[in-house]
């Protein structure tokens, strides 16, 4: 197996994680957590979403969150946008990147955005030039690409066609495949990623993995071995999808960073600082789904005891 030297971890807890919390997290608390995350070495943070406030009330303070956070040099702050109105808001609020989502199935698309996939894609086609005119990046996520709670695993051809449209018609170069409710398995991830990478070699592929059935880390490894370059994760393992039944949290950022560090794959994230934030998040929301929060980092042993080939501590 060939592993990459480094990988970009994109923290989505402030959006994917917080959006699932039933009670409103005060804006200053959100900002404080994002600021702490910004100082862990993470390079990408999806800070909020510019969606309809009545659809996701937790995200109704998107503008204040963006205005209040302290930008750390070298950190990219992204906002999720569902439509042109969201794009206008995200651009005005100063997001570096607009993250758009299109579902691989119409059922999920209708549940999530009240429009079929084709219309969601047309909307993305209008958002991209808006972002470009404002000098912002766009990344696209394909929701339920690896499994849909309403329709099962979408045919590969449909996922490839969506990616093809995003890449060839809209000129996007960063594409994330989402296992929105945690239905994927490592073999499926590896064949899907391999096929897409062969078809679109110019694209940086990422994975957005929910850990509903405990397979997120295994799926992340399958993706890494297949050449994905970035992985979404959520501090303290928060998250879900309000519009997809049964979605549990994302892979916990600290669990992912720990695994990568043990494997000698660089993320530039300081695990001790990240664990501090995870503890804080757990205290704020009252729960967490994270192995590292439970078990802590392993005791360190002298280098000599590591088998040859292991990167050691
Ligand atoms: N920000 C703020 N307000 C918005 C908005 C946005 N991005 N998009 C729509 N609205 C407002 C409109 O201004 C309009 O307000 P009005 O009734 O006062 O005139 C109202 O919402 C209805 O607009 P419409 O275009 O018909 O939107 P909709 O009701 O069909 O909602 C979405 C579509 C996609 C905007 C909405 O379903 C949504 O925000 N979903 C959230 C998706 C999400 O976050 N999923 C989880 C992450 S993948
Ligand atoms: Zn998600």
PDB file of C-alpha atoms and ligand atoms in Angstrom, residues 15 19 50-53 55-56 80 82-83 85-86 89 112-114 123 243, ligand 1:
ATOM      1  CA  UNK A  15     -21.167  23.618  10.355  1.00  0.00           C
ATOM      2  CA  UNK A  19     -26.205  22.250  12.710  1.00  0.00           C
ATOM      3  CA  UNK A  50     -25.634  30.411   4.564  1.00  0.00           C
ATOM      4  CA  UNK A  51     -28.881  28.496   4.336  1.00  0.00           C
ATOM      5  CA  UNK A  52     -32.450  29.513   4.940  1.00  0.00           C
ATOM      6  CA  UNK A  53     -32.618  30.335   8.671  1.00  0.00           C
ATOM      7  CA  UNK A  55     -34.470  25.407   7.487  1.00  0.00           C
ATOM      8  CA  UNK A  56     -31.487  25.219   9.874  1.00  0.00           C
ATOM      9  CA  UNK A  80     -21.671  26.124   2.812  1.00  0.00           C
ATOM     10  CA  UNK A  82     -27.304  26.105  -1.098  1.00  0.00           C
ATOM     11  CA  UNK A  83     -28.301  28.782  -3.617  1.00  0.00           C
ATOM     12  CA  UNK A  85     -28.870  33.990  -2.009  1.00  0.00           C
ATOM     13  CA  UNK A  86     -26.521  31.925   0.128  1.00  0.00           C
ATOM     14  CA  UNK A  89     -24.323  36.224   1.755  1.00  0.00           C
ATOM     15  CA  UNK A 112     -32.224  18.617   1.602  1.00  0.00           C
ATOM     16  CA  UNK A 113     -32.898  21.540  -0.721  1.00  0.00           C
ATOM     17  CA  UNK A 114     -36.448  21.083  -2.017  1.00  0.00           C
ATOM     18  CA  UNK A 123     -27.918  26.548  -9.285  1.00  0.00           C
ATOM     19  CA  UNK A 243     -32.504  15.996   6.059  1.00  0.00           C
TER      20      UNK A 243
HETATM   21  N1  LIG B   1     -30.361  32.470   3.012  1.00  0.00           N
HETATM   22  C1  LIG B   1     -31.353  33.151   3.600  1.00  0.00           C
HETATM   23  N2  LIG B   1     -32.639  33.101   3.209  1.00  0.00           N
HETATM   24  C2  LIG B   1     -32.915  32.311   2.173  1.00  0.00           C
HETATM   25  C3  LIG B   1     -31.945  31.572   1.516  1.00  0.00           C
HETATM   26  C4  LIG B   1     -30.609  31.667   1.971  1.00  0.00           C
HETATM   27  N3  LIG B   1     -29.616  30.968   1.409  1.00  0.00           N
HETATM   28  N4  LIG B   1     -32.514  30.887   0.518  1.00  0.00           N
HETATM   29  C5  LIG B   1     -33.816  31.178   0.536  1.00  0.00           C
HETATM   30  N5  LIG B   1     -34.069  32.060   1.539  1.00  0.00           N
HETATM   31  C6  LIG B   1     -35.353  32.635   1.878  1.00  0.00           C
HETATM   32  C7  LIG B   1     -35.899  33.430   0.729  1.00  0.00           C
HETATM   33  O1  LIG B   1     -35.407  34.745   0.762  1.00  0.00           O
HETATM   34  C8  LIG B   1     -37.380  33.347   0.955  1.00  0.00           C
HETATM   35  O2  LIG B   1     -37.723  34.254   1.986  1.00  0.00           O
HETATM   36  P1  LIG B   1     -39.157  34.998   1.991  1.00  0.00           P
HETATM   37  O3  LIG B   1     -40.161  33.885   2.130  1.00  0.00           O
HETATM   38  O4  LIG B   1     -39.062  35.881   3.192  1.00  0.00           O
HETATM   39  O5  LIG B   1     -39.239  35.693   0.695  1.00  0.00           O
HETATM   40  C9  LIG B   1     -37.547  31.939   1.510  1.00  0.00           C
HETATM   41  O6  LIG B   1     -36.273  31.577   2.085  1.00  0.00           O
HETATM   42  C10 LIG B   1     -37.963  30.910   0.485  1.00  0.00           C
HETATM   43  O7  LIG B   1     -37.069  30.945  -0.612  1.00  0.00           O
HETATM   44  P2  LIG B   1     -36.943  29.722  -1.642  1.00  0.00           P
HETATM   45  O8  LIG B   1     -36.030  30.121  -2.728  1.00  0.00           O
HETATM   46  O9  LIG B   1     -38.354  29.270  -2.028  1.00  0.00           O
HETATM   47  O10 LIG B   1     -36.208  28.608  -0.806  1.00  0.00           O
HETATM   48  P3  LIG B   1     -36.759  27.226  -0.235  1.00  0.00           P
HETATM   49  O11 LIG B   1     -37.770  27.487   0.817  1.00  0.00           O
HETATM   50  O12 LIG B   1     -37.131  26.333  -1.374  1.00  0.00           O
HETATM   51  O13 LIG B   1     -35.469  26.642   0.469  1.00  0.00           O
HETATM   52  C11 LIG B   1     -33.130  26.099   0.551  1.00  0.00           C
HETATM   53  C12 LIG B   1     -34.408  26.086  -0.268  1.00  0.00           C
HETATM   54  C13 LIG B   1     -32.127  25.206  -0.125  1.00  0.00           C
HETATM   55  C14 LIG B   1     -32.607  27.501   0.651  1.00  0.00           C
HETATM   56  C15 LIG B   1     -33.447  25.574   1.974  1.00  0.00           C
HETATM   57  O14 LIG B   1     -34.096  24.338   1.873  1.00  0.00           O
HETATM   58  C16 LIG B   1     -32.225  25.416   2.830  1.00  0.00           C
HETATM   59  O15 LIG B   1     -31.599  26.378   3.221  1.00  0.00           O
HETATM   60  N6  LIG B   1     -31.899  24.173   3.202  1.00  0.00           N
HETATM   61  C17 LIG B   1     -30.788  23.875   4.073  1.00  0.00           C
HETATM   62  C18 LIG B   1     -29.965  22.777   3.501  1.00  0.00           C
HETATM   63  C19 LIG B   1     -28.891  22.367   4.474  1.00  0.00           C
HETATM   64  O16 LIG B   1     -28.307  23.144   5.200  1.00  0.00           O
HETATM   65  N7  LIG B   1     -28.623  21.062   4.519  1.00  0.00           N
HETATM   66  C20 LIG B   1     -27.633  20.505   5.402  1.00  0.00           C
HETATM   67  C21 LIG B   1     -26.269  20.551   4.836  1.00  0.00           C
HETATM   68  S1  LIG B   1     -26.003  19.649   3.352  1.00  0.00           S
END
